[in-house]
CSV table of C-alpha atoms in Angstrom, one decimal:
chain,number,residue,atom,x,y,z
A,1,UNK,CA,31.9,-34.3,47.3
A,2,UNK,CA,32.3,-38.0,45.7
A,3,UNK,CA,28.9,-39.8,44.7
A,4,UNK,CA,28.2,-42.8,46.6
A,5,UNK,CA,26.1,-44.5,44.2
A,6,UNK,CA,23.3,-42.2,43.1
A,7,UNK,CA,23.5,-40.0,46.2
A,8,UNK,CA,26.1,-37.5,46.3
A,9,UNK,CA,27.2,-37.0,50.8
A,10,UNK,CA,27.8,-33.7,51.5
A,11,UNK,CA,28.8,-31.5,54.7
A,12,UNK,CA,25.7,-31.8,57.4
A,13,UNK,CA,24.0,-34.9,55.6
A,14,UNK,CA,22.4,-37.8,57.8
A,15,UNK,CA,23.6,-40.9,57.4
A,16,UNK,CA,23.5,-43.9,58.4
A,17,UNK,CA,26.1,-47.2,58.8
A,18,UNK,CA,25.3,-50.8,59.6
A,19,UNK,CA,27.8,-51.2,62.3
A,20,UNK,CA,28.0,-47.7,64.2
A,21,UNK,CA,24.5,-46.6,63.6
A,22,UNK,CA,23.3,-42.4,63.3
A,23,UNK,CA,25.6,-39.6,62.3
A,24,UNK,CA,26.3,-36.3,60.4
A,25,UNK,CA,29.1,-36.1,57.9
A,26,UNK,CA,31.7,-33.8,58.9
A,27,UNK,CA,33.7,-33.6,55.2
A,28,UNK,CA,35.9,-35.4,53.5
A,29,UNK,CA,39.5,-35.8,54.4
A,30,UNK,CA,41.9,-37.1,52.5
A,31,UNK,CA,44.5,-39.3,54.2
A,32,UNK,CA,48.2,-40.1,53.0
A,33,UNK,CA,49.0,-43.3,51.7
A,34,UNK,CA,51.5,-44.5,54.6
A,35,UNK,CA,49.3,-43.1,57.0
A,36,UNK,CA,47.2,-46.4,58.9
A,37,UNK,CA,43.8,-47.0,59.1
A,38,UNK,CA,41.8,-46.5,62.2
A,39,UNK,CA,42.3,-50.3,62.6
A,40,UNK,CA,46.1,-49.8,62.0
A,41,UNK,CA,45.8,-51.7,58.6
A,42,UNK,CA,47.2,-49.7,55.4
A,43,UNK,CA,46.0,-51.7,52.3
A,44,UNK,CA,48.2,-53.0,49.9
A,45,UNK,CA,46.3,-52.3,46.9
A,46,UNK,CA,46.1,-48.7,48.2
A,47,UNK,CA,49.6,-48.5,49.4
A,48,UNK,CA,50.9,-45.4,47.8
A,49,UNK,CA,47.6,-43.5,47.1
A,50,UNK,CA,46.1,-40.9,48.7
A,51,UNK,CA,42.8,-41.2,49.8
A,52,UNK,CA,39.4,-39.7,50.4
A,53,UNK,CA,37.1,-40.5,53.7
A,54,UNK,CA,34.4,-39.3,54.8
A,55,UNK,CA,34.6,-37.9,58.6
A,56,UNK,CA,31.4,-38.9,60.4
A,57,UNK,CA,30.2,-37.5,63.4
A,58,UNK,CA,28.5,-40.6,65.2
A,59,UNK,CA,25.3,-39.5,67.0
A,60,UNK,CA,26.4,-41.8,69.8
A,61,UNK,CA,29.6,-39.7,70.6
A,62,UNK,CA,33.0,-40.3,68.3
A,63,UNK,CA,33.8,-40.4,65.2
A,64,UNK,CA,34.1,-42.6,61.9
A,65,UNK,CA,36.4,-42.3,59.0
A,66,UNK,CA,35.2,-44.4,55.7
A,67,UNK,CA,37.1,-44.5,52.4
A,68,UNK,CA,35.0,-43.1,49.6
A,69,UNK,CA,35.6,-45.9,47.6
A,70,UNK,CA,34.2,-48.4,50.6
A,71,UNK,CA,31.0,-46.5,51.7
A,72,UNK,CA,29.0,-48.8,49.2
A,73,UNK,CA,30.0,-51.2,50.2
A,74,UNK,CA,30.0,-51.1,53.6
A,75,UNK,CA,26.4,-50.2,54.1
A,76,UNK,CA,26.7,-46.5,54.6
A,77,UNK,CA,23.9,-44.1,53.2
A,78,UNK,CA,22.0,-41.6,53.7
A,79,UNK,CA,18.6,-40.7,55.3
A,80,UNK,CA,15.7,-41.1,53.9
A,81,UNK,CA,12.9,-42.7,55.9
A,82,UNK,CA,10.7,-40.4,57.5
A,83,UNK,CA,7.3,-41.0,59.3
A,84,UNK,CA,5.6,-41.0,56.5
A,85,UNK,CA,7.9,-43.3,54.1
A,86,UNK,CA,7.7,-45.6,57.3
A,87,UNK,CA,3.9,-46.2,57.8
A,88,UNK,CA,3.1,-46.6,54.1
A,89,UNK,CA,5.6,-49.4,54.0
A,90,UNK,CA,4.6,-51.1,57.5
A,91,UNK,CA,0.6,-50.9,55.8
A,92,UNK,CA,2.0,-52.3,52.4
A,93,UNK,CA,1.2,-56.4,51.8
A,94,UNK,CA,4.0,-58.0,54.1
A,95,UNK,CA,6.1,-60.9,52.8
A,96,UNK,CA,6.0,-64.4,54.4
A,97,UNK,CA,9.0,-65.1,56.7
A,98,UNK,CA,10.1,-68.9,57.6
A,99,UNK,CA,7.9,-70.4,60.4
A,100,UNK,CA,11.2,-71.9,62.1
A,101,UNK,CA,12.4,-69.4,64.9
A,102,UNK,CA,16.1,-70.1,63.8
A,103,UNK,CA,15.6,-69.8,60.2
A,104,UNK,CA,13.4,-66.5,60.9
A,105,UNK,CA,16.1,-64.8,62.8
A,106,UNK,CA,18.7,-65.7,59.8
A,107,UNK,CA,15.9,-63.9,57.5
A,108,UNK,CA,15.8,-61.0,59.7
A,109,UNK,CA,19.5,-60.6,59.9
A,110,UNK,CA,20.0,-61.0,56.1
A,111,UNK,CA,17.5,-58.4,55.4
A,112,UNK,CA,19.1,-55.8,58.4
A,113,UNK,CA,22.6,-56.0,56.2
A,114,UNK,CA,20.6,-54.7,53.2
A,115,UNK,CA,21.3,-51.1,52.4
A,116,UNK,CA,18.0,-50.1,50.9
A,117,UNK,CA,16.3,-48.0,53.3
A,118,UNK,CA,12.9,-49.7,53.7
A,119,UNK,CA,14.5,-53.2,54.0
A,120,UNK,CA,13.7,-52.4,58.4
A,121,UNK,CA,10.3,-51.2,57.6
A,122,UNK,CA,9.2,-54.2,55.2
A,123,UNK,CA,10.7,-56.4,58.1
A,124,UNK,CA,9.1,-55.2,60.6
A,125,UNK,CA,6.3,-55.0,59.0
A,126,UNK,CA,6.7,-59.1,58.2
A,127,UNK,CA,7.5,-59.6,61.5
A,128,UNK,CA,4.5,-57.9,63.0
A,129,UNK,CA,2.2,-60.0,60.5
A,130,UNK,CA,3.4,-63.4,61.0
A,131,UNK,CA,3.0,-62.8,65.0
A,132,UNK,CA,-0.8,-62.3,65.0
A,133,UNK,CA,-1.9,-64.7,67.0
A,134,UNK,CA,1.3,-66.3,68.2
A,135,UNK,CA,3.3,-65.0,71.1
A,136,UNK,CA,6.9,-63.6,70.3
A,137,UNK,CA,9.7,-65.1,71.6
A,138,UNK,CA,12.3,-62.8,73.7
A,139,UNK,CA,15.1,-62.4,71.0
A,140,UNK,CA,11.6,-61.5,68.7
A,141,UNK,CA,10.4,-59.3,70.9
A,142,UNK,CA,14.1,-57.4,71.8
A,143,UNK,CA,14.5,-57.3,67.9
A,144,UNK,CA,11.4,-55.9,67.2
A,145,UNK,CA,12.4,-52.8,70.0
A,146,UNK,CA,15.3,-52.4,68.4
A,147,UNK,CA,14.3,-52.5,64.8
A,148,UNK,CA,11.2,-49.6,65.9
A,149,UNK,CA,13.2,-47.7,68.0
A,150,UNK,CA,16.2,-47.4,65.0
A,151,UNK,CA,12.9,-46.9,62.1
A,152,UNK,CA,11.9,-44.0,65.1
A,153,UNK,CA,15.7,-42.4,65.1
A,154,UNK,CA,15.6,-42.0,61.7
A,155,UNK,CA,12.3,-40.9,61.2
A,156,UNK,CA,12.9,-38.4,63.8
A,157,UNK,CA,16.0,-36.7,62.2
A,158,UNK,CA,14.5,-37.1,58.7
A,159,UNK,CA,11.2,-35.2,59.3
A,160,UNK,CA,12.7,-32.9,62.5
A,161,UNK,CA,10.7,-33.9,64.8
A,162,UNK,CA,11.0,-35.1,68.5
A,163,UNK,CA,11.7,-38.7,68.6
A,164,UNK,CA,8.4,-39.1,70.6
A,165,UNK,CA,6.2,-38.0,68.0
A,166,UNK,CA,8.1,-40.6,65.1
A,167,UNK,CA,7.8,-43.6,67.3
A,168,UNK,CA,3.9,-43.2,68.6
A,169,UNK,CA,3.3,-42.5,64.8
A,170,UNK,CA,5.2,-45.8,63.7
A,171,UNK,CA,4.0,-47.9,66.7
């Protein structure tokens, strides 16, 4: 299959995109060039050219199709973060984070659209530092779920084990 910058998505890998979350890839497919997209937009700078897409299996039910040529830059990647790759960045020196709430969430939601996969961790982590001995706020606290329970998923389905185990380990 193509390369999607130094890893190379094949058949059965894990993955993982911004907006749609867990899934498997399926294969690649390639699509004709008058065909439309799944959000019934056919480029113009594409118009003409066949394509390749990877088919995505989305652990949440459906599917995804990205162009090979997009998956960069949308975000998508592969698995990498298990338990262990997890806990050694949440012990790891954490980074300061603005002390205004509004400010902090921007931070936070700058560093979720990252695509390196310890960018959750290391937030978390920050997050978790700059708390002690402050209260979190709701939106903190509801971030903080989310952010551990998506560090758990993938942990879970990187090492292969129940998803249980991965979050008491990371919590």
């Amino acid at each position: 299959m193509e390369t999607m910058g130094n890893e190379k998505l094949s058949p059965g890998d894990l993955i993982f995109h911004p907006r749609n979350g867990f899934g498997t890839i399926r294969g690649l497919t390639r699509r004709d060039p008058f065909q439309r997209s799944q959000d019934g937009v056919t480029s113009e700078r594409l118009r003409g050219k066949a394509q390749d897409y990877y088919d995505i299996e989305l652990m949440n039910g459906g599917s995804l199709l990205v162009p090979v040529y997009m998956a960069e830059h949308v975000g998508l990647r592969l698995l990498s973060n298990g338990v262990d790759a997890v806990t050694i960045c949440l012990h790891s020196p954490a980074l300061s984070l603005p002390d205004d709430s509004r400010q902090r969430a921007a931070e936070l939601w700058a560093r979720s659209q990252i695509d390196e996969p310890t960018a959750l961790a290391a937030s978390v982590r920050d997050m978790v530092t700059q708390s002690r001995g402050r209260t979190l706020s709701a939106s903190e606290k509801e971030w903080l779920n989310k952010a551990c329970e998506r560090l758990s998923i993938e942990a879970s389905l990187v090492d292969r084990i129940p998803r249980f185990q991965a979050q008491t380990a990371i919590w």
